[in-house]
Amino acid sequence: MSTISDEDLLAYADELLNLVTASTIEAKLRKDSSLRERLQALLDGRDSGSISIGEVWRHGRISCPSRSEMGLYLMNALEAERLDYLAFHLESVGCAYCQATLEELKTAAESLELNAQDTQRRERLFASSAGFLQARSASE
Ligand SMILES: [Zn+2]
């Protein structure tokens, strides 16, 4: 008998679990051939498209925050309670699925910021050369 859920098994297969949980499951898998069969069946089912890992996580034991919530988390705009939850989810649970999303959002935010700086620089440049041209034409 085993207390490992399908979600745990799939998360283990995708290396989404923290080290402690993963090694517990690994030890059980090594001893228990029926558990190995279950994992294999789950993976087969997923490969054929019947389960997606995102679905498993969202509807499973661990509730992943939404993408927009993670955006707020990045901007430090969450209320304290949710902030705690997200920090716990990302750091203590170590959900790799959400960590990946967070990284992606960070990269996107950084490139947005760079673009904004660029636009400002261009606008300043334009304003100063427009001023230069005006000053020149006024003196002519
Ligand atoms: Zn998550």
Short mmCIF file of C-alpha atoms and ligand atoms in Angstrom, two decimals:
data_model
loop_
_atom_site.label_atom_id
_atom_site.label_comp_id
_atom_site.label_asym_id
_atom_site.label_seq_id
_atom_site.Cartn_x
_atom_site.Cartn_y
_atom_site.Cartn_z
CA MET A 1 0.00 0.00 0.00
CA SER A 2 1.12 3.48 -0.64
CA THR A 3 0.10 6.98 0.27
CA ILE A 4 1.70 8.65 -2.71
CA SER A 5 -0.79 10.44 -4.92
CA ASP A 6 -0.75 10.53 -8.70
CA GLU A 7 0.07 14.21 -8.47
CA ASP A 8 3.12 13.45 -6.37
CA LEU A 9 4.30 10.83 -8.80
CA LEU A 10 3.96 13.08 -11.80
CA ALA A 11 5.55 15.99 -10.00
CA TYR A 12 8.39 13.69 -9.06
CA ALA A 13 8.82 12.64 -12.67
CA ASP A 14 9.01 16.26 -13.72
CA GLU A 15 11.42 17.13 -10.92
CA LEU A 16 8.94 19.59 -9.48
CA LEU A 17 9.23 18.43 -5.91
CA ASN A 18 11.59 19.71 -3.30
CA LEU A 19 14.53 17.51 -2.45
CA VAL A 20 13.08 15.92 0.68
CA THR A 21 9.82 14.86 -0.92
CA ALA A 22 11.59 13.73 -4.05
CA SER A 23 13.99 11.47 -2.20
CA THR A 24 11.13 9.98 -0.16
CA ILE A 25 9.31 9.13 -3.34
CA GLU A 26 12.46 7.85 -4.95
CA ALA A 27 13.07 5.49 -2.05
CA LYS A 28 9.50 4.19 -2.28
CA LEU A 29 9.75 3.75 -6.01
CA ARG A 30 12.88 1.70 -5.60
CA LYS A 31 11.18 -0.70 -3.18
CA ASP A 32 7.75 -0.83 -4.69
CA SER A 33 7.31 -2.22 -8.17
CA SER A 34 3.58 -1.54 -8.27
CA LEU A 35 4.35 2.12 -7.61
CA ARG A 36 6.78 2.08 -10.51
CA GLU A 37 4.07 0.62 -12.69
CA ARG A 38 1.68 3.31 -11.58
CA LEU A 39 4.18 6.01 -12.46
CA GLN A 40 4.76 4.44 -15.83
CA ALA A 41 1.03 4.31 -16.50
CA LEU A 42 0.67 7.94 -15.48
CA LEU A 43 3.48 9.01 -17.75
CA ASP A 44 1.97 7.02 -20.61
CA GLY A 45 -1.36 8.67 -19.97
CA ARG A 46 0.21 12.07 -19.96
CA ASP A 47 2.20 11.46 -23.10
CA SER A 48 -1.02 10.56 -24.85
CA GLY A 49 -2.37 13.91 -23.73
CA SER A 50 -4.91 12.87 -21.12
CA ILE A 51 -3.21 14.76 -18.26
CA SER A 52 -1.14 17.90 -18.32
CA ILE A 53 1.22 18.72 -15.51
CA GLY A 54 -0.13 22.25 -15.22
CA GLU A 55 -3.58 20.83 -14.72
CA VAL A 56 -2.35 18.39 -12.12
CA TRP A 57 -0.68 21.14 -10.17
CA ARG A 58 -3.51 23.59 -10.40
CA HIS A 59 -6.20 21.14 -9.42
CA GLY A 60 -4.05 18.95 -7.26
CA ARG A 61 -2.72 19.17 -3.77
CA ILE A 62 -0.67 22.24 -4.37
CA SER A 63 -2.58 25.24 -5.60
CA CYS A 64 -0.39 27.32 -7.80
CA PRO A 65 -0.97 31.06 -7.86
CA SER A 66 -2.13 32.54 -11.13
CA ARG A 67 0.21 34.26 -13.54
CA SER A 68 -1.24 37.66 -12.80
CA GLU A 69 -0.78 37.08 -9.10
CA MET A 70 2.86 36.31 -9.73
CA GLY A 71 3.14 39.56 -11.63
CA LEU A 72 1.83 41.37 -8.57
CA TYR A 73 4.24 39.40 -6.43
CA LEU A 74 7.13 40.62 -8.57
CA MET A 75 5.94 44.20 -8.23
CA ASN A 76 5.50 43.76 -4.48
CA ALA A 77 1.86 44.69 -4.90
CA LEU A 78 0.22 41.77 -3.14
CA GLU A 79 -1.56 41.96 0.18
CA ALA A 80 0.48 40.47 3.02
CA GLU A 81 -1.48 37.24 3.26
CA ARG A 82 -1.07 36.35 -0.42
CA LEU A 83 2.50 37.53 -0.37
CA ASP A 84 3.20 35.02 2.39
CA TYR A 85 1.47 32.30 0.48
CA LEU A 86 3.39 32.97 -2.71
CA ALA A 87 6.69 33.20 -0.89
CA PHE A 88 5.90 29.89 0.80
CA HIS A 89 4.85 28.28 -2.45
CA LEU A 90 7.90 29.46 -4.35
CA GLU A 91 10.55 29.15 -1.69
CA SER A 92 9.46 26.49 0.80
CA VAL A 93 7.45 24.24 -1.50
CA GLY A 94 9.87 25.17 -4.23
CA CYS A 95 7.34 24.67 -7.00
CA ALA A 96 9.48 24.51 -10.13
CA TYR A 97 6.48 25.19 -12.31
CA CYS A 98 5.89 28.55 -10.65
CA GLN A 99 9.57 29.36 -10.34
CA ALA A 100 9.84 29.00 -14.09
CA THR A 101 6.85 31.28 -14.59
CA LEU A 102 8.35 33.81 -12.21
CA GLU A 103 11.66 33.78 -14.08
CA GLU A 104 9.83 34.30 -17.32
CA LEU A 105 7.88 37.23 -15.87
CA LYS A 106 11.07 38.74 -14.48
CA THR A 107 12.78 38.58 -17.84
CA ALA A 108 9.76 40.10 -19.52
CA ALA A 109 9.62 42.89 -16.91
CA GLU A 110 13.30 43.63 -17.36
CA SER A 111 13.05 43.94 -21.09
CA LEU A 112 10.02 46.19 -20.71
CA GLU A 113 12.00 48.41 -18.41
CA LEU A 114 14.89 48.57 -20.84
CA ASN A 115 12.50 49.50 -23.62
CA ALA A 116 11.02 52.24 -21.48
CA GLN A 117 14.46 53.65 -20.72
CA ASP A 118 15.27 53.53 -24.39
CA THR A 119 12.14 55.42 -25.29
CA GLN A 120 12.91 58.08 -22.71
CA ARG A 121 16.41 58.46 -24.04
CA ARG A 122 15.14 58.78 -27.60
CA GLU A 123 12.56 61.33 -26.51
CA ARG A 124 15.16 63.40 -24.70
CA LEU A 125 17.44 63.24 -27.68
CA PHE A 126 14.65 64.26 -29.97
CA ALA A 127 13.61 67.11 -27.68
CA SER A 128 17.13 68.46 -27.45
CA SER A 129 17.76 68.30 -31.18
CA ALA A 130 14.39 69.90 -31.85
CA GLY A 131 15.35 72.65 -29.43
CA PHE A 132 18.68 73.00 -31.18
CA LEU A 133 17.03 73.32 -34.56
CA GLN A 134 14.56 75.88 -33.27
CA ALA A 135 17.29 77.94 -31.67
CA ARG A 136 19.26 77.85 -34.89
CA SER A 137 16.37 78.87 -37.10
CA ALA A 138 15.49 81.69 -34.70
CA SER A 139 19.00 83.10 -34.91
CA GLU A 140 19.06 83.01 -38.68
ZN ZN B 1 3.26 26.35 -8.21
#
